[in-house]
Amino acid sequence: MEPRQKDTLTVGQLAGQSSIDRVVLPEYPVISKEPTFSQVNKNFRASDYLYMLAVPSVLVSFYYYKTYRHASSTVVAAGLAFPAMYGVSFQKVNLRLRGFLENQPECEKYQMNFNKVAL
């Protein structure tokens, strides 16, 4: 028996294939198609700030409690956790402004009708 050859794709075949399976449309009203940094920062909710501060605080406290490390590793963990959670919160606000997450308070702020799009 001959060894089975692997199906290899050439560069041209790879370029012709698309990784896009489907188009995702926003369910909620679009406030801004491409929100700027300042628009996103202006639309943070109290829940975003709470999430941004509470999650890293709990994680760092748990790490400190479990390891009893009073040294720089706890500071490093906090230094990485807080900016990471800011990025997560920033993305949530960005998705709300683009209509992919519930955005009723933002619609009221910009005097837009809040109607969920039926998909």
PDB file of C-alpha atoms in Angstrom:
ATOM      1  CA  MET A   1       0.000   0.000   0.000  1.00  0.00           C
ATOM      2  CA  GLU A   2       1.088   3.490  -0.774  1.00  0.00           C
ATOM      3  CA  PRO A   3       1.257   6.015   2.076  1.00  0.00           C
ATOM      4  CA  ARG A   4      -1.649   8.418   2.029  1.00  0.00           C
ATOM      5  CA  GLN A   5      -0.702  11.892   0.857  1.00  0.00           C
ATOM      6  CA  LYS A   6      -1.943  14.922   2.733  1.00  0.00           C
ATOM      7  CA  ASP A   7      -4.136  17.369   0.889  1.00  0.00           C
ATOM      8  CA  THR A   8      -2.043  20.495   0.682  1.00  0.00           C
ATOM      9  CA  LEU A   9      -3.353  23.854  -0.381  1.00  0.00           C
ATOM     10  CA  THR A  10      -1.423  26.306  -2.457  1.00  0.00           C
ATOM     11  CA  VAL A  11      -1.207  29.991  -1.625  1.00  0.00           C
ATOM     12  CA  GLY A  12      -3.782  30.779  -4.304  1.00  0.00           C
ATOM     13  CA  GLN A  13      -6.237  28.272  -2.869  1.00  0.00           C
ATOM     14  CA  LEU A  14      -5.776  29.664   0.633  1.00  0.00           C
ATOM     15  CA  ALA A  15      -6.386  33.206  -0.574  1.00  0.00           C
ATOM     16  CA  GLY A  16      -9.596  32.116  -2.278  1.00  0.00           C
ATOM     17  CA  GLN A  17     -11.079  30.695   0.913  1.00  0.00           C
ATOM     18  CA  SER A  18     -12.958  32.929   3.307  1.00  0.00           C
ATOM     19  CA  SER A  19     -13.026  32.494   7.057  1.00  0.00           C
ATOM     20  CA  ILE A  20     -16.290  34.453   7.302  1.00  0.00           C
ATOM     21  CA  ASP A  21     -19.144  32.059   7.998  1.00  0.00           C
ATOM     22  CA  ARG A  22     -21.961  34.553   8.447  1.00  0.00           C
ATOM     23  CA  VAL A  23     -22.658  38.238   8.800  1.00  0.00           C
ATOM     24  CA  VAL A  24     -23.639  39.355  12.296  1.00  0.00           C
ATOM     25  CA  LEU A  25     -26.053  42.271  12.418  1.00  0.00           C
ATOM     26  CA  PRO A  26     -26.626  44.347  15.560  1.00  0.00           C
ATOM     27  CA  GLU A  27     -29.781  43.574  17.554  1.00  0.00           C
ATOM     28  CA  TYR A  28     -30.102  47.034  19.085  1.00  0.00           C
ATOM     29  CA  PRO A  29     -30.045  50.562  17.645  1.00  0.00           C
ATOM     30  CA  VAL A  30     -26.637  51.621  16.361  1.00  0.00           C
ATOM     31  CA  ILE A  31     -25.499  54.820  18.047  1.00  0.00           C
ATOM     32  CA  SER A  32     -22.115  54.973  16.339  1.00  0.00           C
ATOM     33  CA  LYS A  33     -20.717  52.608  13.711  1.00  0.00           C
ATOM     34  CA  GLU A  34     -17.133  53.324  14.776  1.00  0.00           C
ATOM     35  CA  PRO A  35     -17.109  54.937  18.233  1.00  0.00           C
ATOM     36  CA  THR A  36     -14.073  57.018  19.079  1.00  0.00           C
ATOM     37  CA  PHE A  37     -12.023  56.634  22.243  1.00  0.00           C
ATOM     38  CA  SER A  38     -13.639  59.697  23.809  1.00  0.00           C
ATOM     39  CA  GLN A  39     -17.174  58.543  22.897  1.00  0.00           C
ATOM     40  CA  VAL A  40     -16.566  55.201  24.560  1.00  0.00           C
ATOM     41  CA  ASN A  41     -15.080  56.797  27.684  1.00  0.00           C
ATOM     42  CA  LYS A  42     -18.030  59.191  27.983  1.00  0.00           C
ATOM     43  CA  ASN A  43     -20.518  56.300  27.919  1.00  0.00           C
ATOM     44  CA  PHE A  44     -19.167  54.233  30.799  1.00  0.00           C
ATOM     45  CA  ARG A  45     -21.938  53.224  33.208  1.00  0.00           C
ATOM     46  CA  ALA A  46     -21.588  52.852  36.971  1.00  0.00           C
ATOM     47  CA  SER A  47     -21.836  49.086  36.446  1.00  0.00           C
ATOM     48  CA  ASP A  48     -18.835  49.247  34.097  1.00  0.00           C
ATOM     49  CA  TYR A  49     -16.755  51.038  36.726  1.00  0.00           C
ATOM     50  CA  LEU A  50     -17.898  48.587  39.393  1.00  0.00           C
ATOM     51  CA  TYR A  51     -17.018  45.614  37.184  1.00  0.00           C
ATOM     52  CA  MET A  52     -13.690  47.204  36.264  1.00  0.00           C
ATOM     53  CA  LEU A  53     -12.737  47.664  39.936  1.00  0.00           C
ATOM     54  CA  ALA A  54     -14.432  44.736  41.687  1.00  0.00           C
ATOM     55  CA  VAL A  55     -13.198  41.827  39.584  1.00  0.00           C
ATOM     56  CA  PRO A  56      -9.472  42.643  39.840  1.00  0.00           C
ATOM     57  CA  SER A  57      -9.837  43.538  43.521  1.00  0.00           C
ATOM     58  CA  VAL A  58     -11.385  40.160  44.290  1.00  0.00           C
ATOM     59  CA  LEU A  59      -8.839  38.291  42.175  1.00  0.00           C
ATOM     60  CA  VAL A  60      -5.829  40.078  43.676  1.00  0.00           C
ATOM     61  CA  SER A  61      -7.216  39.667  47.204  1.00  0.00           C
ATOM     62  CA  PHE A  62      -7.759  35.962  46.592  1.00  0.00           C
ATOM     63  CA  TYR A  63      -4.209  35.622  45.233  1.00  0.00           C
ATOM     64  CA  TYR A  64      -2.824  37.476  48.250  1.00  0.00           C
ATOM     65  CA  TYR A  65      -4.848  35.310  50.660  1.00  0.00           C
ATOM     66  CA  LYS A  66      -3.858  32.008  49.033  1.00  0.00           C
ATOM     67  CA  THR A  67      -0.143  32.730  48.576  1.00  0.00           C
ATOM     68  CA  TYR A  68       0.562  35.121  51.466  1.00  0.00           C
ATOM     69  CA  ARG A  69       2.978  36.926  49.189  1.00  0.00           C
ATOM     70  CA  HIS A  70       3.520  40.395  50.474  1.00  0.00           C
ATOM     71  CA  ALA A  71       6.046  41.171  47.784  1.00  0.00           C
ATOM     72  CA  SER A  72       6.027  42.570  44.318  1.00  0.00           C
ATOM     73  CA  SER A  73       4.136  39.650  42.758  1.00  0.00           C
ATOM     74  CA  THR A  74       0.878  40.921  44.253  1.00  0.00           C
ATOM     75  CA  VAL A  75       1.584  44.385  42.881  1.00  0.00           C
ATOM     76  CA  VAL A  76       2.367  42.893  39.472  1.00  0.00           C
ATOM     77  CA  ALA A  77      -0.884  40.913  39.525  1.00  0.00           C
ATOM     78  CA  ALA A  78      -2.828  44.073  40.360  1.00  0.00           C
ATOM     79  CA  GLY A  79      -0.882  46.048  37.767  1.00  0.00           C
ATOM     80  CA  LEU A  80      -1.926  43.576  35.095  1.00  0.00           C
ATOM     81  CA  ALA A  81      -5.486  42.946  36.272  1.00  0.00           C
ATOM     82  CA  PHE A  82      -6.740  46.534  36.459  1.00  0.00           C
ATOM     83  CA  PRO A  83      -5.733  47.590  32.907  1.00  0.00           C
ATOM     84  CA  ALA A  84      -7.006  44.274  31.546  1.00  0.00           C
ATOM     85  CA  MET A  85     -10.418  44.843  33.102  1.00  0.00           C
ATOM     86  CA  TYR A  86     -10.437  48.394  31.747  1.00  0.00           C
ATOM     87  CA  GLY A  87      -9.984  46.866  28.293  1.00  0.00           C
ATOM     88  CA  VAL A  88     -12.857  44.434  28.869  1.00  0.00           C
ATOM     89  CA  SER A  89     -15.135  47.248  30.082  1.00  0.00           C
ATOM     90  CA  PHE A  90     -14.054  49.443  27.158  1.00  0.00           C
ATOM     91  CA  GLN A  91     -15.014  46.678  24.729  1.00  0.00           C
ATOM     92  CA  LYS A  92     -18.433  46.221  26.386  1.00  0.00           C
ATOM     93  CA  VAL A  93     -19.182  49.938  25.991  1.00  0.00           C
ATOM     94  CA  ASN A  94     -17.914  49.837  22.405  1.00  0.00           C
ATOM     95  CA  LEU A  95     -20.282  46.950  21.615  1.00  0.00           C
ATOM     96  CA  ARG A  96     -23.195  48.813  23.225  1.00  0.00           C
ATOM     97  CA  LEU A  97     -22.564  51.884  21.079  1.00  0.00           C
ATOM     98  CA  ARG A  98     -22.360  49.690  17.979  1.00  0.00           C
ATOM     99  CA  GLY A  99     -25.672  47.994  18.846  1.00  0.00           C
ATOM    100  CA  PHE A 100     -24.458  44.515  19.751  1.00  0.00           C
ATOM    101  CA  LEU A 101     -25.366  44.786  23.457  1.00  0.00           C
ATOM    102  CA  GLU A 102     -28.390  46.314  25.208  1.00  0.00           C
ATOM    103  CA  ASN A 103     -28.070  50.100  25.001  1.00  0.00           C
ATOM    104  CA  GLN A 104     -31.320  51.651  26.213  1.00  0.00           C
ATOM    105  CA  PRO A 105     -29.655  54.254  28.525  1.00  0.00           C
ATOM    106  CA  GLU A 106     -27.358  55.328  25.705  1.00  0.00           C
ATOM    107  CA  CYS A 107     -30.337  55.680  23.335  1.00  0.00           C
ATOM    108  CA  GLU A 108     -32.073  57.910  25.895  1.00  0.00           C
ATOM    109  CA  LYS A 109     -28.896  59.970  26.293  1.00  0.00           C
ATOM    110  CA  TYR A 110     -28.707  60.584  22.536  1.00  0.00           C
ATOM    111  CA  GLN A 111     -32.521  60.946  22.168  1.00  0.00           C
ATOM    112  CA  MET A 112     -32.893  57.900  19.944  1.00  0.00           C
ATOM    113  CA  ASN A 113     -35.807  55.468  19.822  1.00  0.00           C
ATOM    114  CA  PHE A 114     -34.948  52.189  21.504  1.00  0.00           C
ATOM    115  CA  ASN A 115     -36.424  49.423  19.392  1.00  0.00           C
ATOM    116  CA  LYS A 116     -34.850  45.996  19.430  1.00  0.00           C
ATOM    117  CA  VAL A 117     -34.337  44.815  15.867  1.00  0.00           C
ATOM    118  CA  ALA A 118     -36.201  41.599  15.099  1.00  0.00           C
ATOM    119  CA  LEU A 119     -33.794  39.187  13.479  1.00  0.00           C
TER     120      LEU A 119
END
